[in-house]
Amino acid sequence: MAGQDSDDEIVLSSSALDALKEFYAERDARQEQFAKLQAKAEEQHDLQQQKLSMEAFGEDWNESQFWYSDETANFLAKQLLLNATPDMTIGVVSAPSVFVALKNMLNAANPEEPKPKLILLEHDNRFAVFPEFSFYDFAQPTKLPAHLKSSCDRIICDPPFLSEDCQTKAAITVNWLFKPTAADDKKLIVCTGERMEPLVTRLYKSVGLRTTDYDPVHARGLSNEFYCYANFESLGWKWREEK
């Protein structure tokens, strides 16, 4: 019987072992990078002028985390910053890669130039290294710091799950965050699956959300077809023709 145990052992091929080693090396490198970032925050070093990267935050697929490519994150950030004024607040809901892009753009701007405020609502507590972070659980859509209510002029939202429940509760959060101004004064971008189109356009009908022809790209790819919805046209997108 003792010999039978050894016969049952799983033996990995050399290529499988190499792939496993590479996976652990990448994981350890990300953990080390994040630890350095966290240490700087805990020591109250200034993160405001530091060039930030999502490489420090490995994706957790159990959290439904799929970061945008740098190109997509930067593009979306530019849409939110266009003609923004210092009295405005930009809310980022479950889209941390766009938040990092916004931080980098504001950090790179002239220090004397007035800038809009940022807030980040995110379930992943690793992003608490940023002072703009507030923990967010879509299942409790308004369980947030009271001062954030009616505080935002512009919002981007990427609900973590392609379900009616998640999308509906994320819409409650967005409505709770927006300032009580006319729909034309609000800018909203929602990035989510193509199959959510009927629901999403109905949930945000009051602010005029429509489907754009811009296709967001994820850094590691995504099997689901992904759309960008907005309540405004820009140089980067037009309305997608209805099917």
XYZ file of N, CA and C in Angstrom:
729
model
N 0.833 -1.207 0.000
C 0.000 0.000 0.000
C 0.861 1.247 0.000
N 2.012 1.199 0.660
C 2.880 2.374 0.692
C 3.355 2.717 -0.696
N 3.652 1.698 -1.512
C 4.096 1.954 -2.864
C 3.002 2.539 -3.723
N 1.727 2.220 -3.437
C 0.615 2.727 -4.239
C 0.467 4.226 -4.118
N 0.775 4.805 -2.942
C 0.660 6.251 -2.759
C 1.576 6.985 -3.714
N 2.825 6.461 -3.867
C 3.764 7.142 -4.743
C 3.325 7.042 -6.196
N 2.648 5.929 -6.556
C 2.162 5.779 -7.923
C 1.076 6.792 -8.256
N 0.342 7.245 -7.230
C -0.773 8.169 -7.437
C -0.328 9.625 -7.475
N 0.933 9.897 -7.213
C 1.403 11.282 -7.197
C 1.327 11.892 -8.593
N 0.959 13.167 -8.642
C 0.866 13.878 -9.914
C 2.237 14.427 -10.264
N 2.711 14.118 -11.452
C 4.001 14.599 -11.917
C 3.772 15.620 -13.032
N 4.250 16.843 -12.843
C 4.070 17.899 -13.832
C 5.183 17.850 -14.867
N 4.833 18.192 -16.084
C 5.831 18.277 -17.143
C 6.735 19.478 -16.890
N 7.882 19.504 -17.546
C 8.811 20.622 -17.362
C 8.195 21.935 -17.801
N 7.374 21.913 -18.874
C 6.724 23.147 -19.344
C 5.689 23.631 -18.339
N 4.962 22.689 -17.729
C 3.974 23.060 -16.706
C 4.664 23.639 -15.481
N 5.783 23.043 -15.088
C 6.541 23.563 -13.949
C 7.064 24.963 -14.232
N 7.541 25.196 -15.445
C 8.036 26.525 -15.816
C 6.914 27.556 -15.770
N 5.729 27.164 -16.257
C 4.582 28.075 -16.238
C 4.170 28.394 -14.809
N 4.220 27.378 -13.939
C 3.854 27.576 -12.529
C 4.849 28.506 -11.847
N 6.136 28.298 -12.127
C 7.166 29.173 -11.557
C 6.972 30.616 -12.017
N 6.636 30.793 -13.288
C 6.429 32.147 -13.829
C 5.234 32.823 -13.161
N 4.157 32.039 -12.955
C 2.968 32.579 -12.291
C 3.309 33.068 -10.885
N 4.035 32.243 -10.108
C 4.379 32.627 -8.738
C 5.358 33.799 -8.718
N 6.255 33.858 -9.687
C 7.204 34.974 -9.750
C 6.469 36.282 -10.010
N 5.505 36.262 -10.939
C 4.715 37.463 -11.232
C 3.888 37.867 -10.019
N 3.287 36.889 -9.361
C 2.488 37.190 -8.170
C 3.338 37.824 -7.078
N 4.512 37.250 -6.836
C 5.396 37.780 -5.792
C 5.882 39.185 -6.138
N 6.146 39.439 -7.417
C 6.601 40.765 -7.839
C 5.511 41.804 -7.613
N 4.262 41.439 -7.915
C 3.149 42.369 -7.694
C 2.961 42.640 -6.201
N 3.060 41.589 -5.397
C 2.901 41.754 -3.953
C 3.978 42.668 -3.392
N 5.195 42.511 -3.884
C 6.295 43.363 -3.425
C 6.070 44.815 -3.836
N 5.604 45.002 -5.074
C 5.347 46.352 -5.571
C 4.242 47.022 -4.762
N 3.180 46.263 -4.477
C 2.081 46.815 -3.684
C 2.529 47.115 -2.261
N 3.349 46.258 -1.683
C 3.839 46.485 -0.323
C 4.614 47.797 -0.230
N 5.402 48.092 -1.267
C 6.150 49.355 -1.281
C 5.200 50.544 -1.351
N 4.169 50.410 -2.194
C 3.185 51.484 -2.313
C 2.450 51.699 -0.997
N 2.080 50.601 -0.346
C 1.372 50.681 0.932
C 2.267 51.291 2.008
N 3.535 50.933 2.004
C 4.468 51.472 2.995
C 4.594 52.984 2.862
N 4.633 53.467 1.636
C 4.731 54.909 1.420
C 3.490 55.621 1.946
N 2.328 54.992 1.734
C 1.094 55.596 2.231
C 1.069 55.603 3.754
N 1.487 54.508 4.358
C 1.474 54.412 5.823
C 2.476 55.374 6.454
N 3.554 55.638 5.741
C 4.549 56.582 6.240
C 4.185 58.015 5.887
N 2.985 58.167 5.270
C 2.472 59.486 4.883
C 3.384 60.184 3.886
N 4.052 59.383 3.044
C 4.787 59.967 1.944
C 3.784 60.488 0.930
N 4.183 61.439 0.135
C 3.273 62.063 -0.811
C 3.097 61.185 -2.042
N 1.888 60.619 -2.202
C 1.583 59.838 -3.398
C 1.053 60.716 -4.526
N 0.850 61.991 -4.224
C 0.203 62.853 -5.208
C 1.058 63.067 -6.448
N 2.386 63.046 -6.306
C 3.258 63.308 -7.442
C 3.866 62.040 -8.029
N 3.494 60.895 -7.492
C 4.089 59.641 -7.939
C 3.366 59.108 -9.165
N 4.125 58.606 -10.134
C 3.544 57.944 -11.301
C 2.998 56.603 -10.848
N 1.699 56.400 -11.039
C 1.037 55.209 -10.523
C 0.808 54.204 -11.644
N 0.733 52.935 -11.270
C 0.505 51.877 -12.256
C -0.394 50.804 -11.664
N -1.280 50.260 -12.495
C -2.138 49.170 -12.046
C -1.362 47.870 -11.866
N -0.106 47.842 -12.303
C 0.708 46.644 -12.124
C 0.882 46.301 -10.651
N 0.758 47.298 -9.793
C 0.882 47.051 -8.350
C -0.350 46.350 -7.782
N -1.430 46.338 -8.563
C -2.695 45.758 -8.091
C -3.073 44.601 -9.019
N -2.660 43.406 -8.669
C -3.006 42.256 -9.498
C -4.507 42.033 -9.518
N -5.016 41.584 -10.652
C -6.447 41.309 -10.772
C -6.832 40.107 -9.921
N -7.984 40.216 -9.272
C -8.554 39.102 -8.524
C -9.849 38.715 -9.214
N -9.806 37.623 -9.956
C -10.988 37.246 -10.725
C -12.157 36.869 -9.825
N -11.890 36.455 -8.594
C -12.975 36.173 -7.653
C -13.743 37.438 -7.296
N -13.059 38.589 -7.448
C -13.711 39.889 -7.213
C -14.255 40.461 -8.522
N -14.211 39.655 -9.576
C -14.618 40.095 -10.918
C -13.813 41.326 -11.336
N -12.499 41.253 -11.150
C -11.612 42.369 -11.488
C -10.948 42.117 -12.835
N -11.194 43.018 -13.764
C -10.583 42.959 -15.089
C -10.175 44.387 -15.444
N -8.892 44.695 -15.286
C -8.450 46.073 -15.492
C -8.474 46.435 -16.979
N -8.779 47.706 -17.238
C -8.695 48.202 -18.610
C -7.231 48.279 -19.055
N -7.041 48.256 -20.358
C -5.713 48.560 -20.885
C -5.385 50.010 -20.548
N -4.098 50.355 -20.543
C -3.709 51.739 -20.262
C -4.356 52.696 -21.257
N -4.419 52.277 -22.514
C -5.003 53.140 -23.549
C -6.467 53.436 -23.264
N -7.224 52.409 -22.904
C -8.643 52.604 -22.584
C -8.817 53.440 -21.321
N -8.062 53.130 -20.272
C -8.178 53.884 -19.013
C -7.860 55.354 -19.236
N -6.814 55.636 -20.000
C -6.436 57.029 -20.278
C -7.493 57.732 -21.122
N -8.034 57.018 -22.099
C -9.066 57.601 -22.956
C -10.302 57.985 -22.143
N -10.764 57.081 -21.292
C -11.952 57.356 -20.482
C -11.690 58.490 -19.494
N -10.489 58.513 -18.926
C -10.135 59.586 -17.993
C -10.175 60.949 -18.693
N -9.701 61.007 -19.921
C -9.702 62.273 -20.669
C -11.125 62.772 -20.908
N -12.056 61.848 -21.166
C -13.450 62.255 -21.376
C -14.024 62.895 -20.109
N -13.627 62.362 -18.963
C -14.134 62.885 -17.692
C -13.481 64.212 -17.314
N -12.250 64.425 -17.741
C -11.516 65.642 -17.376
C -11.760 66.811 -18.333
N -12.268 66.534 -19.529
C -12.431 67.583 -20.530
C -13.305 68.725 -19.994
N -12.723 69.919 -19.947
C -13.417 71.131 -19.484
C -13.900 71.044 -18.037
N -13.304 70.145 -17.254
C -13.668 70.064 -15.836
C -13.114 71.275 -15.088
N -13.845 71.741 -14.097
C -13.464 72.919 -13.321
C -13.166 72.509 -11.874
N -12.461 73.350 -11.133
C -12.066 72.972 -9.764
C -13.225 72.802 -8.797
N -14.398 73.293 -9.154
C -15.546 73.125 -8.263
C -16.302 71.818 -8.547
N -15.779 71.027 -9.465
C -16.422 69.763 -9.829
C -15.807 68.592 -9.067
N -16.607 67.535 -8.935
C -16.133 66.272 -8.365
C -16.429 65.154 -9.349
N -15.406 64.338 -9.603
C -15.547 63.190 -10.496
C -15.603 61.927 -9.653
N -16.663 61.169 -9.810
C -16.826 59.932 -9.059
C -16.456 58.724 -9.906
N -15.688 57.811 -9.334
C -15.277 56.587 -10.026
C -15.827 55.405 -9.229
N -16.749 54.672 -9.837
C -17.417 53.569 -9.149
C -16.977 52.248 -9.772
N -16.208 51.480 -9.022
C -15.758 50.146 -9.446
C -14.961 50.161 -10.746
N -14.194 51.213 -10.957
C -13.334 51.306 -12.148
C -11.979 51.877 -11.725
N -11.232 51.150 -10.886
C -9.998 51.704 -10.320
C -8.922 52.031 -11.349
N -8.900 51.330 -12.484
C -7.884 51.648 -13.487
C -8.116 53.034 -14.082
N -9.367 53.449 -14.187
C -9.663 54.817 -14.649
C -9.273 55.821 -13.570
N -9.497 55.463 -12.312
C -9.095 56.337 -11.215
C -7.594 56.575 -11.239
N -6.805 55.520 -11.426
C -5.348 55.657 -11.476
C -4.937 56.539 -12.655
N -5.617 56.370 -13.790
C -5.326 57.220 -14.951
C -5.641 58.679 -14.650
N -6.752 58.926 -13.974
C -7.120 60.299 -13.582
C -6.069 60.888 -12.643
N -5.638 60.097 -11.666
C -4.621 60.572 -10.722
C -3.342 60.959 -11.459
N -2.921 60.116 -12.388
C -1.687 60.398 -13.122
C -1.803 61.671 -13.950
N -2.947 61.872 -14.571
C -3.132 63.071 -15.392
C -3.157 64.332 -14.537
N -3.824 64.264 -13.409
C -3.882 65.429 -12.520
C -2.513 65.686 -11.887
N -1.784 64.621 -11.568
C -0.443 64.788 -11.003
C 0.512 65.431 -11.997
N 0.314 65.117 -13.286
C 1.203 65.634 -14.328
C 0.871 67.066 -14.730
N -0.294 67.543 -14.325
C -0.709 68.897 -14.695
C 0.075 69.936 -13.891
N 0.019 71.153 -14.347
C 0.674 72.270 -13.648
C 0.190 72.328 -12.194
N 1.097 72.308 -11.226
C 0.691 72.337 -9.808
C -0.170 73.547 -9.456
N 0.011 74.635 -10.197
C -0.755 75.850 -9.913
C -2.147 75.807 -10.533
N -2.386 74.831 -11.397
C -3.667 74.756 -12.106
C -4.731 74.134 -11.206
N -5.877 74.808 -11.040
C -6.956 74.236 -10.215
C -7.442 72.920 -10.827
N -7.769 71.974 -9.972
C -8.144 70.645 -10.451
C -9.457 70.199 -9.814
N -10.225 69.364 -10.530
C -11.438 68.799 -9.922
C -11.069 67.798 -8.834
N -12.012 67.533 -7.946
C -11.806 66.528 -6.902
C -12.131 65.147 -7.478
N -11.559 64.124 -6.862
C -11.834 62.745 -7.239
C -12.351 61.971 -6.038
N -13.243 61.015 -6.290
C -13.601 60.037 -5.271
C -13.591 58.656 -5.926
N -13.203 57.656 -5.168
C -13.169 56.283 -5.656
C -14.005 55.415 -4.739
N -15.004 54.759 -5.309
C -15.782 53.758 -4.582
C -15.356 52.385 -5.089
N -14.858 51.556 -4.184
C -14.268 50.285 -4.617
C -14.352 49.258 -3.494
N -14.602 47.999 -3.861
C -14.736 46.916 -2.895
C -13.377 46.422 -2.398
N -12.347 46.617 -3.198
C -11.009 46.111 -2.897
C -10.271 47.076 -1.961
N -10.039 46.624 -0.735
C -9.437 47.496 0.277
C -7.975 47.838 0.006
N -7.355 47.195 -0.978
C -5.986 47.587 -1.320
C -5.930 49.042 -1.781
N -7.030 49.542 -2.351
C -7.053 50.911 -2.863
C -7.243 51.949 -1.755
N -7.310 51.466 -0.513
C -7.367 52.388 0.625
C -6.065 53.154 0.794
N -5.024 52.800 0.024
C -3.792 53.596 0.059
C -4.041 55.004 -0.482
N -5.165 55.196 -1.178
C -5.505 56.515 -1.708
C -6.520 57.191 -0.792
N -6.309 58.465 -0.471
C -7.239 59.159 0.430
C -8.640 59.339 -0.161
N -8.761 59.221 -1.471
C -10.067 59.387 -2.121
C -10.934 58.133 -2.036
N -10.380 57.062 -1.491
C -11.060 55.760 -1.440
C -12.160 55.713 -0.395
N -13.277 55.081 -0.771
C -14.319 54.693 0.180
C -14.732 53.262 -0.162
N -14.847 52.425 0.856
C -15.248 51.038 0.617
C -16.657 51.011 0.050
N -16.843 50.160 -0.966
C -18.140 50.092 -1.640
C -18.549 48.654 -1.872
N -19.746 48.330 -1.444
C -20.353 47.033 -1.699
C -21.655 47.301 -2.440
N -21.736 46.844 -3.691
C -22.920 47.177 -4.488
C -24.201 46.640 -3.856
N -24.080 45.596 -3.027
C -25.258 45.032 -2.375
C -25.877 46.004 -1.375
N -25.082 46.995 -0.941
C -25.575 48.050 -0.048
C -25.272 49.391 -0.728
N -26.061 49.736 -1.734
C -25.698 50.806 -2.678
C -25.554 52.203 -2.103
N -26.136 52.456 -0.950
C -25.992 53.799 -0.367
C -25.344 53.765 1.019
N -24.724 52.634 1.354
C -23.988 52.560 2.616
C -22.601 53.150 2.394
N -22.568 54.470 2.373
C -21.372 55.229 2.031
C -21.279 56.444 2.943
N -20.102 57.073 3.028
C -19.996 58.290 3.847
C -21.033 59.333 3.427
N -21.703 59.916 4.398
C -22.823 60.827 4.116
C -22.412 62.023 3.267
N -21.153 62.477 3.410
C -20.743 63.672 2.677
C -20.625 63.434 1.174
N -20.657 62.165 0.747
C -20.563 61.866 -0.683
C -21.909 61.998 -1.394
N -22.991 62.016 -0.635
C -24.311 62.119 -1.254
C -24.445 63.450 -1.991
N -24.947 63.393 -3.229
C -25.172 64.596 -4.060
C -23.899 65.408 -4.232
N -22.776 64.714 -4.412
C -21.490 65.418 -4.473
C -20.850 65.431 -5.859
N -21.324 64.596 -6.772
C -20.604 64.383 -8.028
C -21.250 65.087 -9.227
N -20.389 65.605 -10.083
C -20.823 66.208 -11.344
C -20.649 65.242 -12.508
N -19.610 64.393 -12.408
C -19.294 63.440 -13.459
C -18.990 62.100 -12.823
N -19.470 61.034 -13.457
C -19.302 59.702 -12.873
C -18.986 58.694 -13.975
N -18.076 57.787 -13.671
C -17.897 56.582 -14.473
C -18.177 55.385 -13.587
N -18.927 54.423 -14.112
C -19.322 53.253 -13.326
C -19.123 51.995 -14.171
N -18.491 51.007 -13.584
C -18.299 49.708 -14.228
C -18.773 48.649 -13.245
N -20.083 48.353 -13.240
C -20.605 47.382 -12.277
C -19.850 46.061 -12.371
N -19.508 45.451 -11.225
C -18.645 44.268 -11.242
C -19.261 43.010 -11.838
N -20.589 42.935 -11.875
C -21.221 41.710 -12.360
C -22.286 42.012 -13.408
N -22.424 41.080 -14.360
C -23.426 41.231 -15.413
C -24.730 40.579 -14.967
N -25.335 41.181 -13.958
C -26.615 40.689 -13.452
C -27.542 41.880 -13.262
N -28.821 41.633 -13.328
C -29.795 42.716 -13.155
C -29.686 43.323 -11.763
N -29.468 42.470 -10.764
C -29.365 42.958 -9.393
C -28.189 43.915 -9.239
N -27.016 43.527 -9.730
C -25.823 44.368 -9.603
C -25.980 45.670 -10.381
N -26.476 45.569 -11.606
C -26.629 46.761 -12.439
C -27.637 47.741 -11.823
N -28.713 47.208 -11.287
C -29.753 48.069 -10.698
C -29.237 48.774 -9.445
N -28.508 48.038 -8.615
C -27.993 48.645 -7.381
C -26.869 49.640 -7.674
N -26.071 49.369 -8.708
C -25.049 50.340 -9.105
C -25.713 51.633 -9.578
N -26.838 51.514 -10.270
C -27.572 52.701 -10.730
C -28.116 53.507 -9.548
N -28.517 52.812 -8.493
C -28.961 53.502 -7.271
C -27.810 54.319 -6.698
N -26.621 53.716 -6.687
C -25.438 54.424 -6.183
C -25.145 55.662 -7.020
N -25.170 55.506 -8.327
C -24.891 56.634 -9.223
C -25.891 57.765 -8.990
N -27.154 57.436 -8.894
C -28.185 58.450 -8.658
C -27.964 59.140 -7.314
N -27.533 58.392 -6.311
C -27.282 58.927 -4.968
C -26.091 59.884 -4.988
N -25.099 59.597 -5.827
C -23.896 60.418 -5.887
C -24.085 61.725 -6.650
N -24.918 61.703 -7.672
C -25.039 62.876 -8.540
C -25.627 64.083 -7.796
N -25.080 65.257 -8.142
C -25.670 66.496 -7.652
C -27.065 66.652 -8.252
N -27.990 67.286 -7.531
C -29.356 67.452 -8.051
C -29.428 68.585 -9.084
N -28.765 68.377 -10.205
C -28.749 69.376 -11.276
C -29.457 68.818 -12.499
N -29.619 69.642 -13.505
C -30.259 69.197 -14.739
C -29.431 68.100 -15.396
N -30.100 67.225 -16.144
C -29.420 66.096 -16.780
C -28.299 66.563 -17.700
N -28.483 67.694 -18.361
C -27.474 68.210 -19.286
C -26.192 68.624 -18.578
N -26.278 68.878 -17.272
C -25.101 69.297 -16.505
C -24.324 68.108 -15.947
N -24.847 66.910 -16.143
C -24.202 65.711 -15.620
C -23.504 64.970 -16.764
N -22.352 64.396 -16.454
C -21.668 63.523 -17.402
C -21.600 62.130 -16.788
N -22.070 61.144 -17.552
C -22.086 59.780 -17.048
C -21.539 58.830 -18.110
N -20.619 57.970 -17.681
C -20.106 56.880 -18.512
C -20.344 55.583 -17.747
N -20.943 54.615 -18.415
C -21.129 53.284 -17.832
C -20.508 52.282 -18.790
N -19.595 51.468 -18.289
C -18.963 50.424 -19.099
C -19.403 49.072 -18.564
N -20.040 48.298 -19.421
C -20.517 46.987 -19.003
C -20.837 46.162 -20.244
N -21.348 44.966 -20.034
C -21.555 44.037 -21.128
C -22.598 44.472 -22.138
N -22.407 43.991 -23.362
C -23.350 44.290 -24.451
C -24.749 43.782 -24.119
N -24.829 42.636 -23.444
C -26.144 42.075 -23.157
C -26.906 42.843 -22.071
N -26.233 43.782 -21.419
C -26.888 44.622 -20.422
C -27.532 45.873 -21.051
N -27.380 46.030 -22.358
C -27.818 47.269 -23.023
C -29.268 47.651 -22.738
N -30.253 46.755 -22.909
C -31.649 47.162 -22.641
C -31.867 47.638 -21.207
N -31.253 46.937 -20.260
C -31.416 47.290 -18.851
C -30.714 48.603 -18.526
N -29.469 48.744 -18.954
C -28.678 49.916 -18.604
C -29.288 51.194 -19.180
N -29.685 51.159 -20.438
C -30.269 52.360 -21.045
C -31.602 52.713 -20.389
N -32.312 51.709 -19.859
C -33.559 51.999 -19.135
C -33.271 52.574 -17.750
N -32.282 52.013 -17.056
C -31.961 52.478 -15.704
C -31.515 53.943 -15.685
N -30.811 54.365 -16.739
C -30.264 55.723 -16.775
C -30.966 56.595 -17.808
N -32.203 56.256 -18.107
C -32.960 57.003 -19.120
C -33.105 58.470 -18.742
N -33.227 58.752 -17.448
C -33.457 60.130 -16.990
C -32.290 61.059 -17.296
N -31.076 60.494 -17.470
C -29.925 61.336 -17.803
C -29.518 61.178 -19.267
N -30.331 60.451 -20.032
C -30.090 60.352 -21.464
C -28.975 59.406 -21.872
N -28.738 58.349 -21.105
C -27.660 57.413 -21.429
C -27.986 56.645 -22.709
N -26.993 56.551 -23.586
C -27.137 55.806 -24.839
C -25.876 54.973 -25.091
N -25.954 54.086 -26.052
C -24.827 53.229 -26.399
C -23.909 53.956 -27.369
N -22.624 53.978 -27.059
C -21.657 54.622 -27.947
C -20.993 53.566 -28.844
N -20.217 54.063 -29.821
C -19.506 53.134 -30.704
C -18.072 52.882 -30.236
N -17.755 53.298 -29.019
C -16.419 53.049 -28.468
C -16.401 51.705 -27.753
N -15.379 50.901 -28.045
C -15.255 49.583 -27.424
C -14.094 49.566 -26.431
N -14.375 49.529 -25.136
C -13.302 49.452 -24.137
C -12.495 48.161 -24.305
N -11.205 48.258 -24.020
C -10.313 47.102 -24.126
C -9.743 46.790 -22.748
N -9.714 45.520 -22.401
C -9.157 45.088 -21.123
C -7.739 44.568 -21.315
N -6.919 44.811 -20.316
C -5.493 44.493 -20.425
C -5.249 43.016 -20.714
N -6.044 42.153 -20.133
C -5.849 40.703 -20.315
C -6.977 40.072 -21.116
N -7.718 40.905 -21.821
C -8.802 40.377 -22.634
C -10.026 40.043 -21.797
N -11.159 39.916 -22.473
C -12.412 39.591 -21.789
C -13.283 38.845 -22.790
N -13.871 37.732 -22.353
C -14.653 36.911 -23.277
C -15.991 37.555 -23.622
N -16.556 38.332 -22.680
C -17.844 38.972 -22.933
C -17.673 40.224 -23.787
N -18.598 40.436 -24.712
C -18.557 41.666 -25.501
C -18.889 42.842 -24.591
N -18.077 43.863 -24.652
C -18.161 44.975 -23.710
C -18.498 46.259 -24.453
N -19.427 47.034 -23.896
C -19.854 48.294 -24.504
C -19.538 49.464 -23.571
N -19.469 50.630 -24.168
C -19.359 51.884 -23.420
C -20.630 52.678 -23.654
N -21.296 53.038 -22.580
C -22.530 53.823 -22.645
C -22.239 55.207 -22.054
N -22.902 56.225 -22.583
C -22.673 57.582 -22.073
C -23.895 58.438 -22.352
N -23.956 59.574 -21.687
C -25.048 60.516 -21.950
C -24.554 61.732 -22.730
N -23.383 61.580 -23.373
C -22.842 62.671 -24.182
C -21.985 62.085 -25.294
N -21.931 62.789 -26.394
C -21.019 62.427 -27.471
C -19.708 63.173 -27.260
N -18.645 62.666 -27.880
C -17.348 63.307 -27.744
C -16.562 63.104 -29.033
N -15.353 63.645 -29.059
C -14.493 63.425 -30.218
C -14.089 61.957 -30.337
N -14.189 61.233 -29.242
C -13.761 59.842 -29.226
C -14.851 58.837 -29.533
N -16.102 59.281 -29.526
C -17.177 58.336 -29.840
C -18.416 59.065 -30.343
N -19.223 58.300 -31.057
C -20.541 58.740 -31.500
C -21.551 57.714 -30.999
N -22.824 57.997 -31.214
C -23.835 57.024 -30.813
C -23.761 55.818 -31.740
N -23.865 54.648 -31.152
C -23.886 53.413 -31.941
C -25.247 53.286 -32.621
N -25.221 52.892 -33.882
C -26.478 52.734 -34.608
C -27.301 51.626 -33.976
N -28.614 51.907 -33.858
C -29.503 50.925 -33.251
C -29.645 49.716 -34.159
N -29.744 48.551 -33.527
C -29.874 47.299 -34.290
C -31.259 47.185 -34.894
